[in-house]
Tab-separated table of C-alpha atoms and ligand atoms in Angstrom:
chain	number	residue	atom	x	y	z
A	1	MET	CA	113.781	24.891	-60.692
A	2	GLY	CA	112.999	21.629	-59.122
A	3	ASP	CA	109.710	19.681	-59.146
A	4	LEU	CA	106.801	20.581	-57.224
A	5	LEU	CA	104.130	19.083	-55.219
A	6	LYS	CA	100.583	20.019	-55.354
A	7	ILE	CA	98.542	18.643	-52.474
A	8	LYS	CA	94.786	18.972	-51.822
A	9	GLY	CA	94.249	17.860	-48.177
A	10	GLY	CA	91.432	17.035	-46.228
A	11	LYS	CA	90.904	13.258	-47.070
A	12	PRO	CA	91.511	10.412	-44.695
A	13	LEU	CA	94.173	8.211	-45.739
A	14	GLN	CA	93.052	4.463	-46.038
A	15	GLY	CA	94.792	1.289	-47.263
A	16	GLN	CA	98.011	-0.481	-47.245
A	17	ILE	CA	101.607	0.212	-48.239
A	18	LYS	CA	104.945	-1.574	-47.737
A	19	ALA	CA	107.716	0.024	-45.941
A	20	ALA	CA	111.052	0.695	-47.697
A	21	GLY	CA	114.601	-0.285	-46.504
A	22	ALA	CA	116.160	2.093	-44.152
A	23	LYS	CA	118.084	4.978	-45.727
A	24	ASN	CA	120.532	5.536	-42.667
A	25	ALA	CA	121.298	1.835	-42.866
A	26	MET	CA	121.714	1.168	-46.602
A	27	THR	CA	123.896	4.338	-47.194
A	28	LYS	CA	126.428	3.119	-44.339
A	29	LEU	CA	126.516	-0.470	-45.541
A	30	LEU	CA	127.405	0.510	-49.052
A	31	VAL	CA	130.393	2.408	-47.600
A	32	ALA	CA	131.208	-0.627	-45.106
A	33	SER	CA	131.429	-2.891	-48.313
A	34	LEU	CA	134.385	-0.900	-49.397
A	35	LEU	CA	136.350	-2.514	-46.257
A	36	SER	CA	136.908	-5.574	-48.413
A	37	ASP	CA	137.193	-6.753	-51.953
A	38	LYS	CA	134.332	-9.242	-51.414
A	39	LYS	CA	130.909	-9.225	-53.218
A	40	CYS	CA	128.218	-7.865	-51.112
A	41	THR	CA	124.473	-8.517	-51.934
A	42	PHE	CA	121.577	-6.533	-50.393
A	43	HIS	CA	118.126	-6.998	-50.393
A	44	ASN	CA	115.310	-4.621	-49.642
A	45	VAL	CA	117.209	-1.833	-50.920
A	46	PRO	CA	115.208	1.547	-50.910
A	47	ASN	CA	114.993	3.511	-54.184
A	48	ILE	CA	115.851	6.977	-52.904
A	49	GLY	CA	118.242	9.825	-53.679
A	50	ASP	CA	120.551	9.180	-50.903
A	51	VAL	CA	121.329	5.650	-51.903
A	52	GLU	CA	121.697	6.856	-55.600
A	53	ILE	CA	124.339	9.331	-54.463
A	54	THR	CA	126.214	6.887	-52.356
A	55	VAL	CA	126.239	4.261	-55.168
A	56	ASN	CA	127.736	6.935	-57.465
A	57	LEU	CA	130.242	7.846	-54.961
A	58	CYS	CA	131.215	4.195	-54.563
A	59	ARG	CA	131.556	3.844	-58.255
A	60	GLU	CA	133.825	6.639	-58.513
A	61	ILE	CA	135.995	5.181	-55.728
A	62	GLY	CA	136.082	1.933	-57.761
A	63	SER	CA	133.009	-0.191	-56.940
A	64	GLU	CA	131.113	-2.202	-59.696
A	65	VAL	CA	127.490	-1.892	-58.778
A	66	GLN	CA	124.400	-3.931	-60.199
A	67	TRP	CA	121.228	-2.293	-58.711
A	68	ASP	CA	118.018	-4.022	-59.672
A	69	LYS	CA	115.563	-1.276	-58.509
A	70	LYS	CA	112.531	-3.241	-59.478
A	71	ASN	CA	113.506	-6.125	-57.068
A	72	HIS	CA	115.325	-3.876	-54.542
A	73	THR	CA	118.352	-5.760	-54.722
A	74	LEU	CA	122.033	-4.516	-54.983
A	75	GLU	CA	125.412	-6.151	-55.703
A	76	ILE	CA	128.513	-4.279	-55.036
A	77	VAL	CA	132.161	-5.451	-55.308
A	78	THR	CA	135.258	-3.282	-54.909
A	79	HIS	CA	138.207	-5.369	-56.356
A	80	GLU	CA	140.472	-2.481	-56.073
A	81	LEU	CA	140.301	1.362	-55.388
A	82	LYS	CA	140.649	3.750	-58.265
A	83	THR	CA	140.737	6.940	-56.147
A	84	SER	CA	140.501	7.880	-52.427
A	85	TYR	CA	139.460	11.374	-53.325
A	86	VAL	CA	135.654	12.177	-52.626
A	87	PRO	CA	134.688	14.685	-55.506
A	88	GLN	CA	133.499	17.960	-54.211
A	89	ARG	CA	130.138	17.449	-55.647
A	90	TYR	CA	129.349	14.835	-53.143
A	91	SER	CA	130.413	16.547	-50.206
A	92	GLY	CA	127.255	18.939	-50.105
A	93	SER	CA	124.858	16.243	-50.503
A	94	ASN	CA	124.710	14.138	-47.246
A	95	ARG	CA	126.594	13.039	-44.164
A	96	ILE	CA	128.202	10.031	-46.019
A	97	PRO	CA	131.401	11.170	-47.523
A	98	ILE	CA	133.079	11.644	-43.907
A	99	LEU	CA	132.488	7.881	-43.311
A	100	MET	CA	134.848	7.249	-46.198
A	101	ILE	CA	137.754	7.955	-43.961
A	102	GLY	CA	136.994	5.171	-41.575
A	103	ALA	CA	136.267	2.771	-44.400
A	104	LEU	CA	139.143	3.402	-46.708
A	105	MET	CA	141.964	3.969	-44.169
A	106	GLY	CA	142.646	0.403	-43.623
A	107	ARG	CA	142.570	-0.237	-47.333
A	108	THR	CA	145.087	2.325	-48.764
A	109	ASP	CA	148.117	4.111	-48.025
A	110	GLU	CA	146.896	6.888	-50.261
A	111	ASP	CA	145.723	10.239	-48.664
A	112	ILE	CA	141.856	10.044	-48.366
A	113	ILE	CA	140.409	13.365	-49.231
A	114	VAL	CA	136.851	14.458	-48.205
A	115	PRO	CA	135.710	17.966	-48.812
A	116	THR	CA	133.712	19.807	-46.375
A	117	LEU	CA	130.604	17.944	-45.373
A	118	GLY	CA	127.028	18.747	-46.306
A	119	GLY	CA	123.688	17.322	-44.882
A	120	ASP	CA	120.575	19.022	-43.559
A	121	MET	CA	121.120	22.521	-41.882
A	122	LEU	CA	119.914	21.279	-38.297
A	123	GLY	CA	122.657	22.997	-36.348
A	124	SER	CA	126.363	23.329	-36.376
A	125	ARG	CA	126.963	19.604	-37.153
A	126	PRO	CA	130.682	19.414	-36.419
A	127	VAL	CA	132.717	16.277	-36.996
A	128	ASP	CA	135.052	16.615	-34.042
A	129	LEU	CA	134.076	13.395	-32.528
A	130	HIS	CA	134.755	11.457	-35.780
A	131	ILE	CA	138.214	13.162	-36.115
A	132	ASN	CA	139.319	12.557	-32.570
A	133	ALA	CA	138.270	8.986	-32.531
A	134	LEU	CA	140.013	8.370	-35.762
A	135	GLN	CA	143.078	10.054	-34.574
A	136	LYS	CA	143.133	7.749	-31.433
A	137	LEU	CA	143.132	4.940	-33.804
A	138	GLY	CA	146.485	6.336	-35.555
A	139	ALA	CA	145.140	8.320	-38.267
A	140	HIS	CA	146.866	11.451	-39.460
A	141	ILE	CA	143.940	13.906	-40.341
A	142	GLU	CA	144.281	17.495	-41.120
A	143	TYR	CA	141.899	20.137	-42.448
A	144	ARG	CA	142.970	22.381	-45.218
A	145	ASP	CA	140.862	25.522	-45.219
A	146	MET	CA	140.632	27.144	-48.671
A	147	LYS	CA	138.930	30.274	-50.080
A	148	LYS	CA	135.738	28.656	-51.418
A	149	GLU	CA	135.790	25.166	-49.523
A	150	GLY	CA	137.906	23.019	-47.287
A	151	ALA	CA	138.805	19.327	-47.153
A	152	TYR	CA	139.996	16.646	-44.689
A	153	LEU	CA	143.055	15.035	-45.699
A	154	ALA	CA	143.531	11.699	-43.891
A	155	HIS	CA	145.929	8.768	-43.983
A	156	ALA	CA	147.527	6.021	-41.912
A	157	HIS	CA	150.766	5.342	-43.325
A	158	HIS	CA	151.880	3.425	-40.066
A	159	GLY	CA	148.650	1.344	-39.904
A	160	LEU	CA	145.567	1.697	-37.545
A	161	LYS	CA	145.911	0.384	-33.989
A	162	GLY	CA	143.039	-0.475	-31.567
A	163	ALA	CA	142.445	1.913	-28.819
A	164	VAL	CA	139.773	2.955	-26.058
A	165	ILE	CA	137.684	5.711	-27.434
A	166	ASN	CA	135.375	7.649	-24.971
A	167	LEU	CA	132.672	9.708	-27.123
A	168	ASN	CA	131.450	12.533	-24.967
A	169	TYR	CA	128.160	12.354	-26.978
A	170	PRO	CA	126.829	9.103	-28.639
A	171	SER	CA	127.100	10.388	-32.002
A	172	VAL	CA	125.631	8.065	-34.735
A	173	GLY	CA	128.141	9.036	-37.479
A	174	ALA	CA	131.219	9.164	-35.110
A	175	THR	CA	130.276	5.605	-33.800
A	176	GLU	CA	129.921	4.265	-37.395
A	177	ASN	CA	133.168	5.986	-38.569
A	178	THR	CA	135.111	4.491	-35.539
A	179	ILE	CA	133.743	1.039	-36.188
A	180	LEU	CA	134.564	1.096	-39.824
A	181	ALA	CA	138.179	2.076	-39.124
A	182	ALA	CA	138.570	-0.357	-36.112
A	183	VAL	CA	137.644	-3.481	-38.128
A	184	ARG	CA	141.057	-3.103	-39.962
A	185	ALA	CA	142.867	-1.810	-36.846
A	186	LYS	CA	145.480	-3.990	-35.106
A	187	GLY	CA	144.101	-5.366	-31.790
A	188	THR	CA	140.989	-4.632	-29.899
A	189	THR	CA	138.949	-1.124	-29.999
A	190	LEU	CA	136.586	-0.129	-27.397
A	191	ILE	CA	134.135	2.671	-28.047
A	192	ARG	CA	132.607	3.970	-24.789
A	193	ASN	CA	129.357	5.879	-24.729
A	194	ALA	CA	128.740	4.541	-28.319
A	195	ALA	CA	125.468	5.191	-30.245
A	196	ILE	CA	123.274	1.960	-30.412
A	197	GLU	CA	120.702	2.887	-32.859
A	198	PRO	CA	119.128	0.031	-34.706
A	199	GLU	CA	120.869	1.166	-38.006
A	200	ILE	CA	124.265	0.792	-36.184
A	201	ILE	CA	123.095	-2.769	-35.071
A	202	ASP	CA	122.349	-3.327	-38.754
A	203	LEU	CA	125.736	-2.269	-39.670
A	204	ILE	CA	127.303	-4.656	-37.071
A	205	LEU	CA	125.332	-7.512	-38.448
A	206	PHE	CA	126.594	-6.840	-41.948
A	207	LEU	CA	130.194	-6.419	-40.522
A	208	GLN	CA	129.946	-9.821	-38.484
A	209	LYS	CA	128.843	-11.409	-41.907
A	210	LEU	CA	131.772	-9.806	-43.611
A	211	GLY	CA	134.209	-11.143	-40.912
A	212	ALA	CA	134.430	-8.921	-38.112
A	213	ASN	CA	133.964	-9.737	-34.359
A	214	ILE	CA	131.953	-6.837	-32.798
A	215	MET	CA	130.144	-6.971	-29.310
A	216	VAL	CA	127.875	-4.507	-27.882
A	217	ASP	CA	127.780	-4.373	-24.209
A	218	VAL	CA	124.929	-3.263	-22.045
A	219	ASP	CA	126.506	0.026	-20.983
A	220	ARG	CA	126.733	1.428	-24.564
A	221	THR	CA	130.357	0.088	-25.096
A	222	ILE	CA	131.155	-1.567	-28.558
A	223	CYS	CA	134.020	-3.779	-28.632
A	224	ILE	CA	135.692	-4.403	-32.209
A	225	GLN	CA	138.368	-6.736	-33.069
A	226	HIS	CA	140.726	-6.791	-35.933
A	227	ALA	CA	139.203	-8.680	-38.783
A	228	HIS	CA	141.806	-10.903	-40.534
A	229	GLN	CA	139.694	-12.439	-43.389
A	230	PHE	CA	136.577	-11.074	-45.205
A	231	HIS	CA	133.943	-13.099	-46.965
A	232	GLU	CA	131.025	-12.516	-49.338
A	233	VAL	CA	127.942	-11.204	-47.689
A	234	GLU	CA	124.076	-11.381	-48.271
A	235	HIS	CA	122.123	-9.057	-46.315
A	236	THR	CA	118.520	-7.699	-46.003
A	237	ILE	CA	118.380	-4.014	-45.012
A	238	MET	CA	116.339	-3.194	-41.862
A	239	THR	CA	112.902	-1.343	-42.370
A	240	ASP	CA	112.978	2.419	-42.460
A	241	ARG	CA	111.524	3.391	-39.038
A	242	ASN	CA	111.338	7.080	-40.016
A	243	GLU	CA	109.235	6.169	-43.021
A	244	VAL	CA	107.147	3.938	-40.947
A	245	ALA	CA	106.442	6.817	-38.339
A	246	SER	CA	105.745	9.258	-40.963
A	247	TYR	CA	102.927	7.525	-42.824
A	248	ALA	CA	101.528	6.416	-39.348
A	249	MET	CA	101.137	9.994	-38.244
A	250	CYS	CA	99.511	10.842	-41.484
A	251	ALA	CA	97.084	7.898	-41.016
A	252	ILE	CA	96.158	9.091	-37.500
A	253	SER	CA	96.102	12.850	-38.028
A	254	THR	CA	93.883	12.455	-41.239
A	255	LYS	CA	91.362	10.279	-39.218
A	256	GLY	CA	92.247	7.294	-41.607
A	257	ARG	CA	93.485	3.776	-41.144
A	258	VAL	CA	96.768	2.431	-42.856
A	259	PHE	CA	98.696	-0.853	-42.712
A	260	ILE	CA	102.267	-0.735	-43.128
A	261	GLU	CA	103.685	-4.023	-44.310
A	262	GLY	CA	107.185	-4.676	-42.843
A	263	ALA	CA	106.837	-2.199	-40.011
A	264	GLU	CA	109.123	-3.679	-37.105
A	265	HIS	CA	107.610	-3.441	-33.721
A	266	LEU	CA	111.032	-3.537	-31.915
A	267	GLN	CA	112.335	-0.406	-33.493
A	268	MET	CA	109.023	1.663	-32.828
A	269	ILE	CA	108.665	1.251	-29.055
A	270	ALA	CA	109.257	4.890	-28.012
A	271	PHE	CA	107.116	5.928	-31.058
A	272	LEU	CA	104.203	3.532	-30.114
A	273	ASN	CA	104.202	4.677	-26.562
A	274	LYS	CA	103.482	8.461	-27.537
A	275	ILE	CA	100.898	7.389	-30.314
A	276	ARG	CA	98.998	5.418	-27.402
A	277	GLU	CA	99.522	8.564	-24.930
A	278	ILE	CA	97.680	10.941	-27.387
A	279	GLY	CA	94.848	8.430	-28.152
A	280	GLY	CA	96.023	7.177	-31.515
A	281	GLY	CA	95.127	3.688	-32.319
A	282	PHE	CA	97.639	0.726	-33.622
A	283	THR	CA	97.604	-3.001	-33.873
A	284	VAL	CA	100.786	-4.984	-34.135
A	285	LYS	CA	100.169	-7.675	-36.696
A	286	PRO	CA	102.760	-10.695	-37.671
A	287	ASN	CA	103.902	-8.780	-40.847
A	288	GLY	CA	103.544	-5.170	-40.011
A	289	ILE	CA	101.549	-2.468	-38.040
A	290	GLU	CA	98.220	-1.001	-38.786
A	291	PHE	CA	97.739	2.652	-37.575
A	292	PHE	CA	94.390	4.198	-37.188
A	293	HIS	CA	92.313	7.093	-35.955
A	294	ASN	CA	90.706	6.008	-32.596
A	295	GLY	CA	88.398	8.848	-31.620
A	296	LEU	CA	89.357	12.149	-30.047
A	297	LEU	CA	93.015	12.923	-29.993
A	298	LYS	CA	94.444	14.228	-26.723
A	299	GLY	CA	97.516	16.497	-26.173
A	300	GLY	CA	99.164	17.086	-22.794
A	301	VAL	CA	102.174	14.993	-23.671
A	302	HIS	CA	105.968	15.822	-23.096
A	303	ILE	CA	108.449	14.419	-25.570
A	304	GLU	CA	112.074	14.584	-25.226
A	305	THR	CA	113.976	13.636	-28.296
A	306	ASP	CA	117.001	11.514	-27.662
A	307	VAL	CA	119.493	8.983	-28.679
A	308	HIS	CA	118.327	5.190	-29.098
A	309	PRO	CA	116.324	3.888	-27.438
A	310	GLY	CA	114.776	7.295	-26.793
A	311	PHE	CA	112.261	9.184	-29.015
A	312	MET	CA	113.954	9.949	-32.385
A	313	THR	CA	114.819	13.336	-33.369
A	314	ASP	CA	113.828	12.489	-36.884
A	315	TRP	CA	110.113	11.800	-35.524
A	316	GLN	CA	109.619	15.154	-33.856
A	317	GLN	CA	108.705	17.297	-37.019
A	318	PRO	CA	105.766	15.140	-38.173
A	319	PHE	CA	104.737	14.551	-34.400
A	320	VAL	CA	104.333	18.351	-33.989
A	321	VAL	CA	101.990	18.389	-37.110
A	322	LEU	CA	100.098	15.482	-35.475
A	323	LEU	CA	99.991	17.415	-32.073
A	324	THR	CA	98.311	20.445	-33.857
A	325	GLN	CA	95.124	18.016	-34.249
A	326	THR	CA	95.147	17.044	-30.621
A	327	SER	CA	93.235	18.913	-27.710
A	328	GLY	CA	95.491	20.444	-25.177
A	329	CYS	CA	98.942	21.614	-24.905
A	330	SER	CA	102.143	19.605	-25.374
A	331	ILE	CA	105.687	20.160	-25.056
A	332	ILE	CA	108.622	18.881	-27.249
A	333	HIS	CA	112.250	19.185	-25.912
A	334	GLU	CA	114.750	18.556	-28.801
A	335	THR	CA	118.050	17.350	-27.120
A	336	VAL	CA	119.925	16.010	-30.258
A	337	TYR	CA	120.209	19.059	-32.492
A	338	GLU	CA	119.989	22.578	-31.430
A	339	ASN	CA	118.271	23.838	-34.448
A	340	ARG	CA	115.712	21.393	-35.473
A	341	PHE	CA	112.520	23.673	-35.282
A	342	GLY	CA	113.160	25.858	-38.406
A	343	TYR	CA	109.954	24.491	-39.781
A	344	ALA	CA	107.670	25.608	-36.999
A	345	ALA	CA	107.245	29.198	-38.603
A	346	THR	CA	105.703	27.741	-41.640
A	347	LEU	CA	103.250	25.470	-39.522
A	348	LYS	CA	102.426	28.759	-37.570
A	349	GLU	CA	101.629	30.585	-41.056
A	350	MET	CA	99.314	27.436	-41.821
A	351	GLY	CA	97.492	27.967	-38.514
A	352	ALA	CA	99.467	25.877	-36.015
A	353	ASP	CA	99.462	27.310	-32.372
A	354	ILE	CA	103.270	27.004	-31.574
A	355	GLU	CA	105.744	28.806	-29.322
A	356	LEU	CA	109.403	28.310	-29.358
A	357	PHE	CA	111.523	28.516	-26.157
A	358	THR	CA	115.367	28.704	-25.558
A	359	GLN	CA	114.789	26.900	-22.084
A	360	CYS	CA	114.955	23.065	-21.652
A	361	LEU	CA	111.181	22.551	-21.008
A	362	GLY	CA	109.895	19.517	-19.325
A	363	GLY	CA	112.342	18.878	-16.353
A	364	LYS	CA	115.477	17.676	-17.717
A	365	THR	CA	118.314	19.873	-18.944
A	366	CYS	CA	120.378	19.080	-21.900
A	367	ARG	CA	123.686	20.232	-23.308
A	368	PHE	CA	121.818	23.165	-25.023
A	369	ALA	CA	120.606	24.626	-21.652
A	370	ALA	CA	122.878	27.536	-21.523
A	371	CYS	CA	123.306	28.131	-25.335
A	372	ASN	CA	120.186	30.474	-26.148
A	373	HIS	CA	119.081	28.023	-29.133
A	374	HIS	CA	115.329	27.602	-29.626
A	375	HIS	CA	115.167	23.896	-28.772
A	376	SER	CA	111.898	23.624	-26.741
A	377	LEU	CA	108.417	24.114	-28.209
A	378	VAL	CA	105.104	24.217	-27.009
A	379	VAL	CA	102.074	23.340	-29.364
A	380	LYS	CA	98.387	23.924	-28.622
A	381	GLY	CA	95.640	22.078	-30.460
A	382	PRO	CA	93.422	21.358	-32.181
A	383	SER	CA	94.108	23.920	-34.946
A	384	PRO	CA	92.617	23.676	-38.497
A	385	LEU	CA	95.561	23.950	-40.976
A	386	HIS	CA	95.426	25.922	-44.115
A	387	ALA	CA	97.227	25.543	-47.463
A	388	LYS	CA	100.331	27.445	-48.317
A	389	GLU	CA	103.157	27.638	-50.990
A	390	ILE	CA	105.890	25.892	-49.026
A	391	ALA	CA	109.808	25.631	-49.949
A	392	ILE	CA	111.218	22.498	-48.160
A	393	PRO	CA	114.319	23.139	-46.136
A	394	ASP	CA	115.380	19.580	-45.177
A	395	LEU	CA	114.152	15.954	-45.325
A	396	ARG	CA	112.018	15.594	-42.163
A	397	ALA	CA	110.709	19.109	-42.124
A	398	GLY	CA	109.716	18.397	-45.718
A	399	PHE	CA	107.690	15.494	-44.699
A	400	ALA	CA	105.998	17.561	-41.790
A	401	TYR	CA	104.894	20.071	-44.568
A	402	VAL	CA	103.613	17.347	-46.801
A	403	MET	CA	101.481	15.970	-43.594
A	404	ALA	CA	100.386	19.596	-42.883
A	405	ALA	CA	99.238	19.908	-46.732
A	406	LEU	CA	97.398	16.569	-46.247
A	407	LEU	CA	95.264	18.104	-43.377
A	408	ALA	CA	94.658	21.582	-45.138
A	409	PRO	CA	91.317	21.453	-47.303
A	410	GLU	CA	92.646	23.700	-50.135
A	411	VAL	CA	95.660	23.171	-52.429
A	412	SER	CA	99.366	23.566	-51.185
A	413	THR	CA	102.140	23.896	-53.559
A	414	ILE	CA	105.631	22.458	-52.124
A	415	SER	CA	108.867	23.035	-53.640
A	416	ASN	CA	112.504	21.579	-53.139
A	417	VAL	CA	110.949	18.331	-53.428
A	418	ASP	CA	114.681	16.722	-54.062
A	419	PHE	CA	114.816	16.833	-50.167
A	420	LEU	CA	111.900	14.317	-50.065
A	421	ASP	CA	113.479	12.135	-52.924
A	422	ARG	CA	116.605	11.645	-50.788
A	423	GLY	CA	114.671	9.654	-48.236
A	424	TYR	CA	111.270	8.561	-49.133
A	425	GLU	CA	110.878	6.049	-51.869
A	426	ASP	CA	108.052	6.832	-54.274
A	427	LEU	CA	106.191	9.287	-51.946
A	428	VAL	CA	103.567	10.169	-54.593
A	429	GLY	CA	102.803	6.706	-55.420
A	430	LYS	CA	102.372	5.688	-51.872
A	431	LEU	CA	100.103	8.530	-50.742
A	432	THR	CA	98.309	8.203	-54.020
A	433	ALA	CA	97.610	4.615	-53.039
A	434	LEU	CA	96.343	5.652	-49.717
A	435	GLY	CA	93.847	8.024	-51.236
A	436	ALA	CA	95.743	11.314	-51.024
A	437	ASP	CA	95.077	13.982	-53.704
A	438	ILE	CA	98.712	14.565	-54.629
A	439	THR	CA	100.500	15.396	-57.879
A	440	ARG	CA	104.140	15.990	-58.880
A	441	VAL	CA	104.644	18.665	-61.337
A	442	VAL	CA	107.895	17.805	-63.112
A	443	GLN	CA	110.034	20.905	-64.057
A	444	PRO	CA	112.843	20.974	-66.509
A	445	LYS	CA	116.349	20.079	-65.033
A	446	LYS	CA	119.299	22.449	-64.888
A	447	HIS	CA	122.823	21.211	-65.511
A	448	PRO	CA	125.451	22.713	-63.249
A	449	GLU	CA	128.650	23.805	-64.921
A	450	LYS	CA	131.857	22.489	-63.674
A	451	THR	CA	134.118	24.950	-62.389
A	452	LYS	CA	137.549	24.739	-61.168
A	453	THR	CA	137.934	25.104	-57.391
A	454	ALA	CA	140.457	25.570	-54.882
A	455	LEU	CA	140.196	21.917	-54.330
A	456	HIS	CA	141.251	21.107	-57.858
A	457	HIS	CA	144.451	23.098	-57.110
A	458	LEU	CA	145.060	21.106	-53.948
A	459	LEU	CA	144.552	17.790	-55.955
A	460	ALA	CA	146.913	18.977	-58.765
A	461	GLU	CA	149.628	19.694	-56.094
A	462	LYS	CA	149.018	16.196	-54.726
A	463	SER	CA	149.019	14.655	-58.349
A	464	LEU	CA	145.407	13.388	-57.756
A	465	THR	CA	142.764	13.575	-60.528
A	466	PRO	CA	139.155	14.439	-59.578
A	467	VAL	CA	136.736	12.067	-61.324
K	1	EPU	N1	128.005	15.930	-32.997
K	1	EPU	C1	129.013	16.449	-32.589
K	1	EPU	N2	130.373	16.174	-32.993
K	1	EPU	C2	130.534	15.252	-33.958
K	1	EPU	C3	129.304	14.532	-34.521
K	1	EPU	C4	127.917	14.867	-34.073
K	1	EPU	O1	128.934	17.406	-31.746
K	1	EPU	O2	131.620	14.874	-34.344
K	1	EPU	C5	126.549	16.259	-32.494
K	1	EPU	C6	125.817	16.887	-33.579
K	1	EPU	O3	126.070	18.132	-33.991
K	1	EPU	C7	124.351	16.632	-33.285
K	1	EPU	C8	124.636	15.255	-32.527
K	1	EPU	O4	125.906	15.182	-32.091
K	1	EPU	O5	123.933	17.542	-32.331
K	1	EPU	C9	124.039	14.024	-33.031
K	1	EPU	O6	124.604	13.915	-34.341
K	1	EPU	P1	125.036	12.423	-34.900
K	1	EPU	O7	126.284	12.275	-35.223
K	1	EPU	O8	124.425	11.396	-33.888
K	1	EPU	O9	124.093	12.472	-36.245
K	1	EPU	P2	124.667	11.984	-37.738
K	1	EPU	O10	125.231	10.808	-37.653
K	1	EPU	O11	125.048	13.209	-38.185
K	1	EPU	C10	122.453	10.623	-38.050
K	1	EPU	C11	121.373	10.459	-39.079
K	1	EPU	C12	120.225	11.489	-38.976
K	1	EPU	C13	119.782	11.498	-37.428
K	1	EPU	C14	121.032	11.552	-36.341
K	1	EPU	C15	120.521	11.339	-35.047
K	1	EPU	C16	122.470	9.541	-41.148
K	1	EPU	C17	122.798	9.958	-42.382
K	1	EPU	N3	121.882	10.750	-40.439
K	1	EPU	O12	123.132	11.784	-38.184
K	1	EPU	O13	119.281	11.532	-39.739
K	1	EPU	O14	118.914	12.547	-37.287
K	1	EPU	O15	121.817	10.420	-36.797
K	1	EPU	O16	119.797	9.971	-34.995
K	1	EPU	O17	122.504	8.460	-40.592
K	1	EPU	C18	117.639	12.168	-41.550
K	1	EPU	O18	117.519	10.964	-41.850
K	1	EPU	O19	116.906	13.040	-41.874
K	1	EPU	C19	118.718	12.651	-40.477
K	1	EPU	C20	118.937	13.747	-40.280
């Protein structure tokens, strides 16, 4: 059984915290470092589970890593690859292993084996856009379906060659995978309708230092040229805009005041607009942003989650909790994932007035219009929230539950805390520093037994050894 959180809510959060480096940038940069045999030094590295998992994965692939957690710095160098097999135990952990295909293909002639992907259950989460783009660059990729699990087998025995890739949706992961592969593909690659999230720009900045020539055009086209030479890199990870928004919403909803050092204005534009619309307060300062309750919070907003520069899908879960504290009726239309309102049932049990709809509410139709998924939501407030025993289903829903518990005056018990550890550095320490009544109850750890799987047989067939 995993650790538990006990939260007694009802207190306004007050004080100052420092924002961590971005999970969704750091994990990708570790993978990107595998493109070359040069040393990469990172600063502002977040001490979170997903970085830990990715570091362990890189070590298995052959990287030497020195991680100074106290100073948030990390050095990684991969002189040579020990294996190009992503062990099965990593495949259920997050969305990083599939990026190994793009990063390793230009570095090895061996098959790259990536067992079926994990990550939060937010919908079907296919990888067709990754696979199609990599195939266009010359990769040979096949999926082997086995009894208990499946795996992608990829190689580029004849090398990769630049191509024009049209993504039919600006997927973050598919854009990253294609960029990674394109850096070592001969000639020029154009990705049309690419994702341009700030974390992707951070990846591009890193790759430019490493030796790549990458240009982002105004129309979502990214142009990558074959890199011939690599260099040592020193890079500071961008601030985690999800973490900033999460604590900002806690400050405003609990009627408190919190300064978040390191919060970057540029990454928060869409979020700040919505905070202002509901009457929340913020002041942008030279070294961060202060968020505060500014009198009555009003609903009546319409939010459509979208790719950057739109309102992030990762902000919507805590924003719904915030909207339960506003007066009036608001609409959220989730257009990125078809199934990201699973947490609403628990919020309703805590006292929220929420209704889900399969239609696209708010004017614009999205690609889920005719699919019968509950991807629109109406929330009415203000509603007092009450404590509950809650099991976390995924990272962002998990933070929404923490926030709801901070608003409920009784004690809530939250399980599956591992999800929060994946993306929020020192959550208990930061909330305690802000005056929250929160304790982590540590439970004894279970050691899963290693079992022989169908994948082991496939590896044996290909004379590869799982690490
Ligand atoms: N999609 C496809 N085919 C593909 C890839 C994606 O149809 O081949 C669809 C997905 O099913 C989804 C949409 O495209 O409906 C967006 O997926 P995308 O590939 O953009 O997301 P991702 O790369 O898997 C990253 C973040 C998510 C964040 C999304 C959107 C990481 C590790 N994850 O996921 O972050 O929500 O982009 O911004 O970077 C989180 O941090 O909690 C989290 C889930």
